């Protein structure tokens, strides 16, 4: 018996692929297969092709052959043509052939005529959460980019590639964008009616939004058509239940940019629609997307488009669309309207960003004289004012008070883009003053620096990366994507000045934080900063270049550049840069053989940098015989703003490097990554070395590090942690490493990682997660196992034969420190080792509903603090107050209310004669107890008094 199968669905859902697979299956069953495409040739009408095919099929059927026919790309036709097509298709089916026809929604008439056929519609092609083509479950992962459309869903199979889709620098992301372009072209095809094409084009240009937005763009919004598209065109993501839509993939601005070629032909037929879409996007503050839509406007619509760009010019500038604004300004000048207020403000804004210092004054005076401004012009003046202060800060070292502070505060409250630019200016002020720690604290949890989409957020993103490097903080992998987006924004905006300065910041961070001895293109960058009049930046660049010269033994060059940097910084009143330049110049002169003198206090005020300079001066004069005694005690008291100088002092002082290292407090050295790996160093009065070697745990083939950072090693080789992000593999390893005995119920693991899920479905997820771990660690090749699963007990556990965890080593050391039968020296050693192992605590603690992970982390912290207090008490009994103070302060950092730790710290400071620290500690304790209403400890008050007596302080005074 013959059969008719109609694949009746939208473009891009895989109709042709399904038809070809069915025909292949028939061919493997020894059937005669015939396949035609009706729209290939204009010389022969579709009915002529079908007539010839029907005769051939009837001839084959008479020879008792099994026949399968595929008919692709059937165009819409008149009623007479459709009836003839249906007659030919029925004739082939009556002869016993399997006839498969691919139809677009425009061919609805043919579907109605072939009522006896099997119809496979759009919804039947969509992929769900799992499918045979996608065993890893990627369909669910990329649903926001695909809406279940197979070609889009299967073009990106890795969870981590989603971040790369925004950058389009990953092979799978590029494949996805190509598939998306084909989908857009298919959904905006010429065969659609003008009304439906306009509605579809409106949704593609807007990307997402409400039906009300569509009504402002499309000439007519038909409810019946929307309802039909909701069920038959999933690409547009229409949801009439909440009057919204979200086009797959194209809702992301960067992906619309990649699909502009597919949109251009349809947009050429609806120019007024593109203008209306721009207006809606500008009201939404989606100026990047509006600029892409503007590129689709041509001909008579360009004049209206340029006026729209000019009225929102400041926002297009902040979005990095300089060429679009420049084109609008040229258009207005050609029309004789180049002297309007907005044009003048925009031209001056461009000069502030990319012009030389000498070009700024005339435009500034002209903008100051503007009166009777429109609201959008007043807003643009606020942006200009912030940028003027920023440029003055880079050229003069100070920016002064903003003009019209009241108006600026109102604009800041209602304008996020202006607020981001002002925040960047504030951060720059902190950087110029050398307050890197303050800038880091300000930006750490600031969402404005994430996923940069305009100049303000790009500046903040790069500010944070630079500050991280300056205080030797290690960045996270997620920041790389943000930095790439920020780089592209700045280079697109102004490769002449902003792009060069971004490269300069990268070079500076490499030299200051990574210890590089080469600063790429130093002469050109310094010369460019000088030509633009950016004195502050010129001094910073000269200073960084001098440090690189110092490391590469170009000592005379380092001396000259540091001197020039000091001259510029001192002339601009930049105290931090001037002091830093004196220090670097002192380092260069010391390496050249000169004897270094400590600068006067007006040239280098008291502080950490002066302490480092004193150490260098004493060493160069041969007067260093004992450990220096600066006015700080612990690592927390050393300012992070000068870590680069500390690193330079202990690594690049030539023959005196060993002497200087021995004179620098060990707590300071622990701040540097190279020395932190060695653990806490003994103090000068210690006659015994603490045990700092890490014990080898049982097992050893696979080592999991959880404390202070997550790391997995197999036979000593580190595994890339990003490979464990898939399927929550990293979370499962961290959870099993953390729990006691490294064993737990499967149900608890499911609840902790995936939340409240169905157990049967959850077990499958757990199995997939374990499979990822085994694949990444390559346990089969190594002949080992990492996780054992017990079906009768319903448990999973780390295989102790092959797996070891630093949590076990930490617990063993901490408990040894608490052992009563041990000597004080051993207790100190175990406490030091436990401190090194614990680091900053568990790197991954799940926020799970079972509470297993959090309670275990709290328990480890309690053990850690108790071990530190035990070691501090032992250090006191052994007469080692420095070590006692160090351990006590670390304990108080975790639990500030531990009175036994406060008591140890007070007694240690008393023995060292630290009067001010004892008084500050007592005042802090009393304020805390007064605020919380707790009774003060009599023994602790006595400890404070005893410590102060040892300091020989008159309590009455």
Coordinates of N, CA, C and O in Angstrom, one line a residue, residues 830-928:
X830 N 52.6 21.7 64.4 CA 51.4 21.2 63.8 C 50.4 22.3 63.6 O 49.7 22.3 62.5
X831 N 50.4 23.3 64.4 CA 49.5 24.5 64.2 C 49.9 25.3 62.9 O 49.1 25.7 62.1
X832 N 51.2 25.4 62.8 CA 51.7 26.1 61.6 C 51.4 25.4 60.3 O 51.0 25.9 59.3
X833 N 51.5 24.0 60.4 CA 51.2 23.2 59.2 C 49.7 23.3 58.9 O 49.3 23.4 57.7
X834 N 48.9 23.2 59.9 CA 47.4 23.3 59.7 C 47.1 24.6 59.1 O 46.2 24.7 58.3
X835 N 47.7 25.7 59.6 CA 47.5 27.0 59.0 C 47.8 27.1 57.5 O 47.1 27.7 56.7
X836 N 48.9 26.5 57.2 CA 49.3 26.4 55.7 C 48.3 25.6 54.9 O 47.9 26.1 53.8
X837 N 47.9 24.5 55.4 CA 47.0 23.6 54.7 C 45.6 24.3 54.5 O 45.0 24.1 53.5
X838 N 45.1 24.9 55.6 CA 43.8 25.5 55.5 C 43.6 26.6 54.6 O 42.6 26.8 53.9
X839 N 44.7 27.5 54.5 CA 44.6 28.6 53.6 C 43.4 29.5 53.8 O 43.3 30.0 54.9
X840 N 42.6 29.7 52.9 CA 41.3 30.5 53.0 C 40.1 29.6 53.3 O 39.0 30.1 53.1
X841 N 40.3 28.3 53.6 CA 39.2 27.4 53.8 C 38.7 26.7 52.6 O 39.3 26.8 51.5
X842 N 37.6 26.0 52.7 CA 37.1 25.2 51.5 C 36.8 26.2 50.4 O 36.1 27.2 50.6
X843 N 37.3 25.9 49.2 CA 37.1 26.7 48.1 C 35.7 26.6 47.5 O 35.2 27.5 46.9
X844 N 35.0 25.5 47.7 CA 33.7 25.2 47.2 C 32.8 24.7 48.3 O 33.1 23.6 48.9
X845 N 31.8 25.4 48.7 CA 30.9 25.0 49.7 C 29.5 25.2 49.1 O 29.1 26.3 48.8
X846 N 28.8 24.1 48.9 CA 27.5 24.2 48.2 C 26.4 24.8 49.1 O 26.4 24.5 50.3
X847 N 25.6 25.6 48.5 CA 24.4 26.2 49.3 C 23.3 25.2 49.1 O 22.3 25.4 48.4
X848 N 23.4 24.0 49.8 CA 22.4 23.0 49.6 C 21.3 22.9 50.7 O 21.6 23.4 51.8
X849 N 20.2 22.3 50.3 CA 19.1 22.3 51.3 C 19.3 21.3 52.4 O 18.7 21.4 53.4
X850 N 20.3 20.4 52.3 CA 20.6 19.4 53.3 C 21.4 20.0 54.4 O 21.4 19.5 55.6
X851 N 22.2 21.0 54.1 CA 23.1 21.6 55.1 C 24.3 20.9 55.4 O 25.1 21.2 56.2
X852 N 24.6 19.7 54.7 CA 25.7 18.9 54.9 C 27.0 19.7 54.6 O 28.0 19.7 55.4
X853 N 27.0 20.3 53.5 CA 28.3 21.0 53.1 C 28.6 22.2 54.0 O 29.7 22.3 54.5
X854 N 27.6 23.0 54.4 CA 27.8 24.2 55.2 C 28.3 23.7 56.6 O 29.2 24.3 57.2
X855 N 27.6 22.8 57.2 CA 27.9 22.3 58.5 C 29.3 21.8 58.6 O 30.0 22.0 59.6
X856 N 29.7 21.0 57.6 CA 31.1 20.5 57.6 C 32.1 21.6 57.5 O 33.1 21.5 58.1
X857 N 31.8 22.6 56.6 CA 32.8 23.7 56.5 C 32.9 24.5 57.8 O 34.0 24.9 58.2
X858 N 31.8 24.7 58.5 CA 31.8 25.3 59.8 C 32.6 24.5 60.8 O 33.4 25.1 61.6
X859 N 32.5 23.2 60.8 CA 33.2 22.3 61.7 C 34.7 22.4 61.4 O 35.5 22.5 62.4
X860 N 35.1 22.5 60.2 CA 36.5 22.6 59.8 C 37.1 23.9 60.3 O 38.2 24.0 60.8
X861 N 36.3 25.0 60.2 CA 36.7 26.3 60.6 C 36.9 26.3 62.1 O 37.9 26.9 62.6
X862 N 36.0 25.7 62.9 CA 36.2 25.6 64.3 C 37.4 24.9 64.7 O 38.2 25.3 65.6
X863 N 37.7 23.7 64.0 CA 38.9 23.0 64.3 C 40.2 23.8 64.0 O 41.1 23.8 64.8
X864 N 40.1 24.5 62.9 CA 41.2 25.4 62.5 C 41.5 26.5 63.5 O 42.7 26.7 63.9
X865 N 40.5 27.2 64.0 CA 40.7 28.3 64.9 C 41.2 27.7 66.3 O 42.1 28.3 66.9
X866 N 40.6 26.6 66.7 CA 41.1 26.0 68.0 C 42.5 25.6 67.9 O 43.3 25.7 68.8
X867 N 43.0 25.0 66.7 CA 44.4 24.6 66.6 C 45.3 25.8 66.6 O 46.4 25.8 67.2
X868 N 44.9 26.9 65.9 CA 45.7 28.1 66.0 C 45.9 28.7 67.4 O 46.9 29.1 67.8
X869 N 44.8 28.7 68.1 CA 44.8 29.2 69.5 C 45.8 28.3 70.4 O 46.6 28.7 71.2
X870 N 45.7 26.9 70.1 CA 46.6 26.0 70.9 C 48.0 26.3 70.5 O 48.9 26.3 71.4
X871 N 48.3 26.5 69.2 CA 49.7 26.8 68.8 C 50.1 28.1 69.3 O 51.3 28.3 69.7
X872 N 49.2 29.1 69.4 CA 49.6 30.4 70.0 C 49.9 30.3 71.4 O 50.9 30.9 71.9
X873 N 49.2 29.6 72.2 CA 49.4 29.4 73.6 C 50.8 28.7 73.8 O 51.6 29.1 74.7
X874 N 51.1 27.7 73.0 CA 52.4 27.0 73.1 C 53.5 27.9 72.7 O 54.6 27.9 73.4
X875 N 53.3 28.8 71.7 CA 54.4 29.8 71.4 C 54.6 30.7 72.5 O 55.8 31.1 72.8
X876 N 53.6 31.1 73.3 CA 53.8 32.0 74.4 C 54.6 31.3 75.5 O 55.5 31.9 76.1
X877 N 54.3 30.1 75.7 CA 55.0 29.3 76.8 C 56.5 29.1 76.4 O 57.3 28.9 77.2
X878 N 56.7 29.1 75.1 CA 58.1 28.9 74.6 C 58.8 30.2 74.4 O 60.0 30.2 73.9
X879 N 58.2 31.3 74.8 CA 58.8 32.6 74.6 C 58.9 33.1 73.2 O 59.9 33.8 72.9
X880 N 57.9 32.9 72.4 CA 58.0 33.3 71.0 C 56.7 34.1 70.7 O 55.8 33.7 70.1
X881 N 56.8 35.4 71.1 CA 55.6 36.3 71.0 C 55.2 36.6 69.5 O 54.1 36.8 69.2
X882 N 56.2 36.7 68.6 CA 55.9 37.0 67.3 C 55.0 35.9 66.6 O 54.0 36.2 66.0
X883 N 55.4 34.7 66.8 CA 54.6 33.6 66.2 C 53.3 33.5 66.9 O 52.3 33.3 66.2
X884 N 53.2 33.8 68.2 CA 51.9 33.8 68.9 C 51.0 34.8 68.3 O 49.8 34.6 68.1
X885 N 51.5 36.0 68.1 CA 50.7 37.1 67.6 C 50.2 36.8 66.2 O 49.0 37.0 65.8
X886 N 51.1 36.1 65.4 CA 50.7 35.8 64.0 C 49.5 34.8 64.0 O 48.5 34.9 63.3
X887 N 49.7 33.7 64.8 CA 48.6 32.7 64.9 C 47.3 33.2 65.5 O 46.2 32.9 65.0
X888 N 47.4 34.1 66.5 CA 46.3 34.7 67.1 C 45.5 35.5 66.2 O 44.2 35.5 66.1
X889 N 46.2 36.4 65.4 CA 45.5 37.2 64.5 C 44.8 36.4 63.4 O 43.7 36.8 62.9
X890 N 45.4 35.3 62.9 CA 44.7 34.5 61.9 C 43.5 33.9 62.5 O 42.5 33.7 61.8
X891 N 43.5 33.5 63.8 CA 42.3 32.9 64.4 C 41.2 34.0 64.6 O 40.1 33.7 64.3
X892 N 41.6 35.2 64.9 CA 40.6 36.2 65.1 C 40.0 36.7 63.7 O 38.9 37.2 63.6
X893 N 40.8 36.5 62.7 CA 40.2 36.8 61.3 C 39.1 35.9 61.0 O 38.1 36.3 60.3
X894 N 39.1 34.7 61.5 CA 38.0 33.7 61.2 C 36.9 33.9 62.3 O 35.7 33.8 61.9
X895 N 37.2 34.0 63.5 CA 36.3 34.2 64.6 C 36.7 35.4 65.5 O 37.4 35.2 66.5
X896 N 36.2 36.6 65.2 CA 36.7 37.8 65.9 C 36.3 37.8 67.4 O 36.9 38.5 68.2
X897 N 35.4 36.9 67.8 CA 34.9 37.0 69.2 C 35.6 35.9 70.1 O 35.2 35.7 71.3
X898 N 36.6 35.2 69.6 CA 37.3 34.2 70.4 C 38.1 34.9 71.4 O 39.2 35.4 71.2
X899 N 37.7 34.8 72.7 CA 38.4 35.5 73.8 C 39.7 34.9 74.1 O 40.7 35.6 74.5
X900 N 39.9 33.6 73.9 CA 41.2 33.0 74.2 C 42.2 33.5 73.2 O 43.4 33.7 73.5
X901 N 41.8 33.7 71.9 CA 42.7 34.2 70.9 C 43.0 35.7 71.2 O 44.2 36.1 71.1
X902 N 42.1 36.5 71.7 CA 42.3 37.8 72.1 C 43.3 37.9 73.2 O 44.2 38.7 73.3
X903 N 43.1 37.0 74.2 CA 44.0 37.0 75.3 C 45.5 36.7 74.9 O 46.4 37.3 75.4
X904 N 45.6 35.7 74.0 CA 47.0 35.3 73.5 C 47.6 36.5 72.8 O 48.8 36.9 73.0
X905 N 46.8 37.2 72.0 CA 47.3 38.3 71.2 C 47.7 39.5 72.1 O 48.8 40.1 71.9
X906 N 46.9 39.7 73.1 CA 47.2 40.8 74.0 C 48.5 40.6 74.8 O 49.4 41.4 74.9
X907 N 48.7 39.3 75.3 CA 49.9 39.0 76.0 C 51.1 39.1 75.1 O 52.2 39.5 75.5
X908 N 51.0 38.6 73.9 CA 52.1 38.6 72.9 C 52.5 40.1 72.6 O 53.7 40.4 72.6
X909 N 51.6 40.9 72.4 CA 51.9 42.3 72.1 C 52.5 43.0 73.3 O 53.3 43.9 73.2
X910 N 52.0 42.6 74.5 CA 52.6 43.2 75.7 C 54.1 42.8 75.9 O 54.9 43.6 76.2
X911 N 54.4 41.5 75.5 CA 55.8 41.1 75.6 C 56.7 41.8 74.6 O 57.9 42.0 74.8
X912 N 56.1 42.2 73.5 CA 56.8 42.9 72.4 C 56.8 44.4 72.6 O 57.4 45.1 71.8
X913 N 56.1 44.9 73.6 CA 56.0 46.3 73.9 C 55.2 47.1 72.9 O 55.5 48.3 72.7
X914 N 54.2 46.5 72.3 CA 53.3 47.2 71.3 C 52.2 47.8 72.1 O 51.1 47.3 72.1
X915 N 52.4 49.0 72.6 CA 51.4 49.7 73.5 C 50.2 50.0 72.6 O 49.0 49.8 73.1
X916 N 50.4 50.7 71.5 CA 49.2 51.1 70.7 C 48.3 50.0 70.3 O 47.1 50.1 70.3
X917 N 49.0 48.8 69.9 CA 48.2 47.7 69.5 C 47.3 47.1 70.6 O 46.2 46.7 70.4
X918 N 47.9 47.1 71.8 CA 47.2 46.6 73.0 C 46.0 47.5 73.3 O 44.9 47.0 73.6
X919 N 46.2 48.8 73.3 CA 45.1 49.7 73.6 C 44.0 49.6 72.5 O 42.8 49.7 72.9
X920 N 44.4 49.5 71.3 CA 43.4 49.4 70.2 C 42.6 48.1 70.3 O 41.4 48.1 70.1
X921 N 43.3 47.0 70.7 CA 42.7 45.7 70.9 C 41.7 45.8 72.0 O 40.5 45.3 71.9
X922 N 42.1 46.4 73.1 CA 41.2 46.5 74.3 C 40.0 47.4 73.9 O 38.8 47.1 74.3
X923 N 40.2 48.5 73.2 CA 39.1 49.4 72.9 C 38.1 48.7 71.9 O 36.9 48.8 72.1
X924 N 38.6 47.9 71.0 CA 37.8 47.2 70.1 C 37.0 46.1 70.8 O 35.8 46.0 70.5
X925 N 37.6 45.4 71.8 CA 36.8 44.4 72.5 C 35.7 45.1 73.4 O 34.6 44.6 73.4
X926 N 36.0 46.2 74.0 CA 35.0 46.9 74.8 C 33.9 47.4 74.0 O 32.7 47.3 74.4
X927 N 34.2 47.9 72.8 CA 33.1 48.4 72.0 C 32.2 47.3 71.5 O 31.0 47.4 71.5
X928 N 32.8 46.1 71.2 CA 32.0 45.0 70.8 C 31.1 44.5 71.9 O 29.9 44.2 71.7

